[in-house]
Short mmCIF file of N, CA and C in Angstrom, two decimals:
data_model
loop_
_atom_site.label_atom_id
_atom_site.label_comp_id
_atom_site.label_asym_id
_atom_site.label_seq_id
_atom_site.Cartn_x
_atom_site.Cartn_y
_atom_site.Cartn_z
N MET A 1052 0.27 -1.62 -0.16
CA MET A 1052 0.09 -0.05 0.39
C MET A 1052 0.85 1.28 -0.33
N PRO A 1053 1.57 2.48 -0.60
CA PRO A 1053 1.77 3.16 -1.11
C PRO A 1053 1.17 4.05 0.16
N LYS A 1054 1.97 4.75 0.06
CA LYS A 1054 2.21 5.88 1.68
C LYS A 1054 1.11 7.04 1.57
N PRO A 1055 0.40 7.38 2.68
CA PRO A 1055 -0.51 7.87 2.44
C PRO A 1055 0.25 9.71 2.41
N LEU A 1056 -0.44 10.79 1.66
CA LEU A 1056 -0.65 12.50 1.37
C LEU A 1056 0.35 12.78 2.97
N LEU A 1057 -1.16 12.30 3.86
CA LEU A 1057 -1.41 12.17 5.18
C LEU A 1057 -1.41 11.68 6.44
N THR A 1058 -0.56 11.18 7.30
CA THR A 1058 -1.16 10.86 8.28
C THR A 1058 -1.20 12.26 9.99
N VAL A 1059 -2.29 12.08 10.33
CA VAL A 1059 -2.54 12.87 11.64
C VAL A 1059 -2.80 12.18 12.48
N TRP A 1060 -1.64 13.13 13.32
CA TRP A 1060 -1.29 12.60 14.61
C TRP A 1060 -2.67 12.99 15.95
N TYR A 1061 -2.74 12.23 15.95
CA TYR A 1061 -4.97 12.70 17.22
C TYR A 1061 -4.29 12.26 18.45
N ASN A 1062 -4.99 13.22 20.54
CA ASN A 1062 -5.21 12.15 21.55
C ASN A 1062 -7.19 12.40 21.19
N THR A 1063 -7.04 10.91 21.11
CA THR A 1063 -8.54 10.77 21.14
C THR A 1063 -9.35 10.58 22.66
N ARG A 1064 -8.04 11.05 23.12
CA ARG A 1064 -8.56 11.02 24.94
C ARG A 1064 -9.18 12.38 25.61
N CYS A 1065 -9.67 14.16 23.88
CA CYS A 1065 -9.80 14.93 24.37
C CYS A 1065 -11.06 14.39 23.63
N PRO A 1066 -11.71 15.58 24.19
CA PRO A 1066 -13.06 14.83 23.43
C PRO A 1066 -13.63 15.85 22.31
N VAL A 1067 -13.10 16.60 22.79
CA VAL A 1067 -13.65 17.93 21.35
C VAL A 1067 -12.35 17.93 19.71
N CYS A 1068 -11.05 17.72 20.45
CA CYS A 1068 -10.01 16.58 19.57
C CYS A 1068 -11.00 14.96 18.80
N ASN A 1069 -11.27 14.36 19.51
CA ASN A 1069 -12.16 12.97 18.59
C ASN A 1069 -13.23 13.35 18.68
N ALA A 1070 -14.13 14.13 18.79
CA ALA A 1070 -15.24 14.85 17.60
C ALA A 1070 -14.80 15.71 16.36
N GLY A 1071 -14.06 16.37 16.45
CA GLY A 1071 -13.54 17.34 15.42
C GLY A 1071 -13.35 15.97 14.40
N ILE A 1072 -12.23 14.82 15.15
CA ILE A 1072 -11.29 13.48 14.12
C ILE A 1072 -12.22 13.28 13.32
N ASN A 1073 -13.81 12.47 14.11
CA ASN A 1073 -14.16 11.58 13.63
C ASN A 1073 -15.30 12.81 12.69
N HIS A 1074 -16.07 13.82 12.93
CA HIS A 1074 -16.22 14.21 11.33
C HIS A 1074 -15.55 14.15 10.53
N GLN A 1075 -14.24 15.02 10.59
CA GLN A 1075 -12.79 14.78 9.38
C GLN A 1075 -13.20 13.04 8.75
N LYS A 1076 -12.84 12.68 9.56
CA LYS A 1076 -12.90 10.70 8.90
C LYS A 1076 -14.78 10.77 8.08
N ARG A 1077 -15.26 10.85 9.41
CA ARG A 1077 -16.21 10.89 8.11
C ARG A 1077 -16.17 11.17 6.96
N ARG A 1078 -16.21 13.01 6.46
CA ARG A 1078 -15.32 13.75 5.22
C ARG A 1078 -14.95 12.99 4.35
N LEU A 1079 -14.14 12.24 5.05
CA LEU A 1079 -13.06 11.44 4.51
C LEU A 1079 -12.76 9.97 3.90
N ALA A 1080 -14.22 9.23 4.07
CA ALA A 1080 -14.07 8.03 4.43
C ALA A 1080 -13.84 7.55 2.77
N GLU A 1081 -13.75 8.21 1.82
CA GLU A 1081 -13.30 7.38 0.55
C GLU A 1081 -11.92 7.62 0.56
N ALA A 1082 -10.87 8.90 1.05
CA ALA A 1082 -9.59 8.83 1.11
C ALA A 1082 -9.23 7.80 1.53
N VAL A 1083 -9.55 7.59 3.61
CA VAL A 1083 -8.88 6.62 3.62
C VAL A 1083 -8.96 5.41 3.65
N LYS A 1084 -10.77 4.78 3.45
CA LYS A 1084 -11.02 3.74 2.98
C LYS A 1084 -8.91 3.85 1.65
N ALA A 1085 -9.24 4.57 0.97
CA ALA A 1085 -7.97 4.03 -0.49
C ALA A 1085 -6.07 4.28 0.08
N GLY A 1086 -6.38 4.62 1.73
CA GLY A 1086 -4.69 5.33 2.45
C GLY A 1086 -4.77 6.10 1.48
N CYS A 1087 -5.29 7.22 1.45
CA CYS A 1087 -4.44 8.95 0.91
C CYS A 1087 -4.51 9.29 1.97
N VAL A 1088 -5.21 8.82 3.23
CA VAL A 1088 -4.86 9.85 4.24
C VAL A 1088 -5.35 8.74 5.69
N GLU A 1089 -4.16 8.80 6.78
CA GLU A 1089 -4.36 8.37 7.77
C GLU A 1089 -4.63 8.89 9.00
N PHE A 1090 -5.30 8.50 10.33
CA PHE A 1090 -5.97 8.93 11.18
C PHE A 1090 -5.51 7.98 12.71
N ARG A 1091 -3.76 8.67 13.16
CA ARG A 1091 -2.91 7.96 14.13
C ARG A 1091 -3.28 8.20 15.55
N ASP A 1092 -3.91 7.76 16.75
CA ASP A 1092 -4.15 7.40 18.30
C ASP A 1092 -3.30 7.75 18.56
N ILE A 1093 -2.82 8.94 19.05
CA ILE A 1093 -1.01 9.03 20.01
C ILE A 1093 -0.64 8.55 20.82
N ASN A 1094 -2.25 8.40 22.16
CA ASN A 1094 -1.73 7.28 22.84
C ASN A 1094 -1.54 6.03 22.65
N PHE A 1095 -1.88 5.32 21.60
CA PHE A 1095 -1.28 4.09 21.51
C PHE A 1095 -0.06 3.83 20.91
N GLU A 1096 0.88 5.70 20.29
CA GLU A 1096 2.22 4.20 19.78
C GLU A 1096 2.39 6.57 20.80
N PRO A 1097 3.02 6.69 21.54
CA PRO A 1097 3.69 7.50 22.14
C PRO A 1097 4.96 8.42 21.85
N GLU A 1098 5.72 7.16 21.55
CA GLU A 1098 7.09 7.56 20.81
C GLU A 1098 6.94 8.58 19.34
N ALA A 1099 5.30 7.87 18.80
CA ALA A 1099 5.87 7.71 17.00
C ALA A 1099 6.30 8.54 16.33
N LEU A 1100 6.26 10.43 16.89
CA LEU A 1100 7.20 10.88 16.65
C LEU A 1100 8.17 11.61 17.30
N SER A 1101 8.75 10.82 17.46
CA SER A 1101 10.23 11.14 18.72
C SER A 1101 11.29 11.21 18.20
N ALA A 1102 11.29 11.18 16.69
CA ALA A 1102 12.36 11.21 15.73
C ALA A 1102 12.19 13.02 15.69
N PHE A 1103 11.84 13.63 15.47
CA PHE A 1103 11.29 15.10 15.33
C PHE A 1103 11.17 15.37 16.69
N GLY A 1104 11.56 14.91 17.78
CA GLY A 1104 11.62 15.35 19.01
C GLY A 1104 10.46 15.95 19.29
N VAL A 1105 8.92 15.39 18.86
CA VAL A 1105 7.95 15.96 19.42
C VAL A 1105 6.86 14.46 20.41
N SER A 1106 6.93 15.17 21.49
CA SER A 1106 6.43 14.43 22.51
C SER A 1106 4.80 14.18 22.55
N LEU A 1107 4.46 12.77 22.69
CA LEU A 1107 3.51 13.07 23.40
C LEU A 1107 2.21 14.20 24.35
N GLU A 1108 2.51 14.58 25.28
CA GLU A 1108 2.22 15.68 25.67
C GLU A 1108 2.68 17.56 23.81
N ASP A 1109 3.53 17.36 23.94
CA ASP A 1109 2.85 18.25 22.42
C ASP A 1109 2.19 17.37 21.42
N VAL A 1110 2.01 16.70 20.94
CA VAL A 1110 0.71 15.53 19.85
C VAL A 1110 -1.09 16.09 20.66
N ARG A 1111 -0.35 16.16 22.95
CA ARG A 1111 -1.83 16.71 23.05
C ARG A 1111 -2.88 17.78 22.75
N ARG A 1112 -2.07 18.63 23.28
CA ARG A 1112 -1.02 20.02 23.27
C ARG A 1112 -1.83 20.76 21.55
N ARG A 1113 -0.95 20.35 20.68
CA ARG A 1113 -1.50 20.59 19.03
C ARG A 1113 -1.96 19.38 18.29
N LEU A 1114 -2.51 18.94 16.92
CA LEU A 1114 -2.42 18.29 15.86
C LEU A 1114 -1.04 18.28 15.31
N HIS A 1115 -1.32 17.34 14.93
CA HIS A 1115 0.46 16.94 13.90
C HIS A 1115 0.52 16.46 12.80
N ALA A 1116 0.91 15.63 11.98
CA ALA A 1116 0.70 15.51 10.70
C ALA A 1116 2.17 14.66 9.82
N THR A 1117 2.55 14.17 9.66
CA THR A 1117 3.26 13.56 8.43
C THR A 1117 2.75 14.19 6.96
N ASP A 1118 3.70 14.12 6.05
CA ASP A 1118 3.25 14.16 4.93
C ASP A 1118 3.97 13.28 3.33
N THR A 1119 3.60 12.81 2.29
CA THR A 1119 4.96 11.23 2.32
C THR A 1119 6.19 12.36 2.09
N SER A 1120 6.68 13.42 2.18
CA SER A 1120 7.65 13.61 1.89
C SER A 1120 8.96 13.13 3.65
N GLY A 1121 8.08 13.50 4.38
CA GLY A 1121 8.26 12.66 5.87
C GLY A 1121 8.21 14.06 6.50
N ARG A 1122 7.91 14.86 5.90
CA ARG A 1122 7.61 17.34 6.61
C ARG A 1122 6.62 17.36 7.57
N LEU A 1123 7.38 16.86 8.62
CA LEU A 1123 5.74 17.68 10.11
C LEU A 1123 5.45 18.92 9.89
N LEU A 1124 4.55 18.34 10.51
CA LEU A 1124 3.12 19.76 10.26
C LEU A 1124 2.31 19.31 11.96
N ALA A 1125 2.49 21.41 12.23
CA ALA A 1125 1.68 20.95 13.75
C ALA A 1125 1.04 21.69 13.35
N GLY A 1126 0.27 21.93 14.85
CA GLY A 1126 -1.39 22.73 14.40
C GLY A 1126 -1.92 22.96 13.63
N ALA A 1127 -2.46 24.74 13.14
CA ALA A 1127 -2.48 25.18 12.36
C ALA A 1127 -2.55 24.66 11.25
N GLU A 1128 -1.03 24.20 10.72
CA GLU A 1128 -1.10 24.11 9.24
C GLU A 1128 -1.75 22.14 8.81
N VAL A 1129 -1.39 21.59 10.28
CA VAL A 1129 -2.35 19.75 9.69
C VAL A 1129 -3.97 20.80 9.25
N ALA A 1130 -4.39 21.03 9.89
CA ALA A 1130 -5.67 21.83 9.84
C ALA A 1130 -6.31 22.18 8.42
N ILE A 1131 -4.93 23.57 7.50
CA ILE A 1131 -4.48 23.68 6.50
C ILE A 1131 -4.63 22.20 5.57
N ALA A 1132 -4.03 21.32 5.67
CA ALA A 1132 -4.24 20.46 5.11
C ALA A 1132 -4.80 19.46 4.99
N VAL A 1133 -5.65 19.45 6.27
CA VAL A 1133 -6.87 17.88 6.08
C VAL A 1133 -8.03 19.55 5.10
N TRP A 1134 -7.85 20.00 5.26
CA TRP A 1134 -8.99 20.85 4.62
C TRP A 1134 -9.12 20.44 2.95
N ARG A 1135 -6.74 21.22 2.67
CA ARG A 1135 -6.50 20.54 1.10
C ARG A 1135 -7.34 19.66 0.81
N ILE A 1136 -7.39 18.16 1.28
CA ILE A 1136 -7.65 17.18 1.60
C ILE A 1136 -9.69 16.97 1.27
N THR A 1137 -9.68 17.41 1.42
CA THR A 1137 -11.44 16.88 2.53
C THR A 1137 -11.94 18.49 1.10
N PRO A 1138 -12.69 17.24 0.91
CA PRO A 1138 -14.64 17.43 -0.35
C PRO A 1138 -15.10 18.10 0.49
N GLY A 1139 -14.70 19.60 -1.01
CA GLY A 1139 -15.42 21.23 -0.37
C GLY A 1139 -14.69 21.17 1.30
N GLY A 1140 -12.83 21.68 1.33
CA GLY A 1140 -12.75 22.43 1.73
C GLY A 1140 -11.30 23.13 1.77
N GLY A 1141 -11.58 22.78 0.18
CA GLY A 1141 -10.49 24.51 -0.20
C GLY A 1141 -11.05 25.16 0.23
N TRP A 1142 -11.88 25.72 0.16
CA TRP A 1142 -11.60 26.96 0.50
C TRP A 1142 -11.60 26.99 2.23
N LEU A 1143 -12.13 26.62 2.85
CA LEU A 1143 -10.82 26.93 4.16
C LEU A 1143 -9.86 26.68 3.93
N ALA A 1144 -8.98 26.15 3.28
CA ALA A 1144 -7.70 25.71 3.13
C ALA A 1144 -7.29 26.94 2.47
N SER A 1145 -8.35 27.81 2.15
CA SER A 1145 -7.54 30.03 1.35
C SER A 1145 -7.36 30.28 1.55
N LEU A 1146 -8.80 30.42 2.78
CA LEU A 1146 -9.73 31.31 3.76
C LEU A 1146 -8.20 31.34 4.74
N PHE A 1147 -8.44 30.61 4.97
CA PHE A 1147 -7.03 30.86 6.27
C PHE A 1147 -5.47 30.18 6.63
N GLY A 1148 -5.53 29.85 5.12
CA GLY A 1148 -4.06 29.30 4.39
C GLY A 1148 -3.11 30.02 3.99
N ASN A 1149 -3.66 30.76 3.54
CA ASN A 1149 -3.22 32.42 2.67
C ASN A 1149 -2.27 32.83 3.04
N PRO A 1150 -1.59 33.24 2.95
CA PRO A 1150 -0.11 34.53 3.10
C PRO A 1150 -0.53 35.38 4.48
N ILE A 1151 -2.08 36.49 3.80
CA ILE A 1151 -2.20 37.31 4.77
C ILE A 1151 -2.73 36.79 5.82
N ALA A 1152 -3.95 35.97 6.04
CA ALA A 1152 -4.76 35.31 7.11
C ALA A 1152 -3.54 34.44 8.36
N LEU A 1153 -2.60 34.23 7.15
CA LEU A 1153 -2.02 32.49 7.72
C LEU A 1153 -1.22 32.90 9.46
N PRO A 1154 -1.18 34.25 9.98
CA PRO A 1154 -0.57 34.74 10.95
C PRO A 1154 -1.83 35.15 11.67
N LEU A 1155 -2.77 34.92 11.37
CA LEU A 1155 -4.12 35.26 12.02
C LEU A 1155 -4.38 34.48 12.76
N THR A 1156 -4.93 33.39 11.66
CA THR A 1156 -4.62 31.10 11.57
C THR A 1156 -4.00 31.03 12.65
N ARG A 1157 -2.85 30.84 12.65
CA ARG A 1157 -2.18 30.12 13.84
C ARG A 1157 -2.66 30.39 15.61
N PHE A 1158 -2.88 32.00 15.69
CA PHE A 1158 -2.44 32.53 16.54
C PHE A 1158 -4.00 31.84 16.90
N ALA A 1159 -4.87 32.68 16.27
CA ALA A 1159 -6.25 31.73 17.22
C ALA A 1159 -6.38 30.22 17.73
N TYR A 1160 -5.21 29.24 16.21
CA TYR A 1160 -5.57 27.80 16.30
C TYR A 1160 -4.67 28.10 17.96
N ASP A 1161 -3.49 28.51 17.82
CA ASP A 1161 -2.61 27.70 19.27
C ASP A 1161 -3.15 28.77 20.56
N ARG A 1162 -4.27 30.15 20.35
CA ARG A 1162 -4.72 29.96 22.06
C ARG A 1162 -5.84 28.78 22.15
N PHE A 1163 -7.04 28.64 20.88
CA PHE A 1163 -7.50 27.93 21.58
C PHE A 1163 -7.16 26.29 21.80
N ALA A 1164 -5.63 25.90 21.00
CA ALA A 1164 -4.99 24.92 21.86
C ALA A 1164 -4.95 25.00 22.91
N ASP A 1165 -4.33 26.17 23.61
CA ASP A 1165 -4.31 26.10 24.54
C ASP A 1165 -4.91 25.93 25.89
N VAL A 1166 -6.04 26.82 24.89
CA VAL A 1166 -7.25 26.54 26.43
C VAL A 1166 -7.61 25.30 26.72
N LEU A 1167 -7.89 24.65 25.32
CA LEU A 1167 -8.54 22.63 25.49
C LEU A 1167 -7.57 22.04 25.63
N TYR A 1168 -6.46 21.71 26.22
CA TYR A 1168 -4.84 21.39 26.75
C TYR A 1168 -5.83 21.91 28.11
N ALA A 1169 -5.37 22.97 28.30
CA ALA A 1169 -6.08 23.28 30.31
C ALA A 1169 -6.89 22.74 30.94
N TRP A 1170 -8.02 22.35 29.30
CA TRP A 1170 -9.67 22.29 30.08
C TRP A 1170 -9.38 20.82 29.78
N ASN A 1171 -8.89 19.74 29.38
CA ASN A 1171 -8.09 18.43 29.31
C ASN A 1171 -7.61 18.38 30.90
N ARG A 1172 -6.92 18.53 30.61
CA ARG A 1172 -5.63 18.07 32.31
C ARG A 1172 -6.63 18.64 33.61
N ARG A 1173 -7.43 19.81 33.19
CA ARG A 1173 -7.86 20.19 34.50
C ARG A 1173 -9.11 19.38 34.98
N ASN A 1174 -9.84 18.73 33.46
CA ASN A 1174 -10.32 17.43 34.56
C ASN A 1174 -10.50 16.19 34.23
N GLY A 1175 -9.02 16.31 34.08
CA GLY A 1175 -8.35 14.77 34.37
C GLY A 1175 -8.70 14.08 32.89
N HIS A 1176 -8.96 14.17 31.80
CA HIS A 1176 -8.51 13.12 30.46
C HIS A 1176 -7.30 12.95 30.26
N TRP A 1177 -6.70 13.21 30.97
CA TRP A 1177 -5.51 12.05 31.19
C TRP A 1177 -4.38 12.84 32.07
#
């Protein structure tokens, strides 16, 4: 089987993250079946991204992904990459991933991720 275009690492113990990824999986069902995109739970493979210097806590804080060239993506870049391959999602990638909007997209994603991470820790999700 060919290497997926995108392998997304996420945290199933975060209810918000898990719901978001499950939604994307449904939207990308054909791509998942074809092996073009893969969603993997970091809790089952906590050392999976250690070669990149990425820890379990890093993935609990922000989405991470690798592409076919072996490049690591994190945070907003992962969301943009997923939107690019999602049917009907290209406009989101164009809107939030363009050079003018990208700094604001990163800032907003990172602040939301920080709040979500703190909420998950406070609620004992890990």
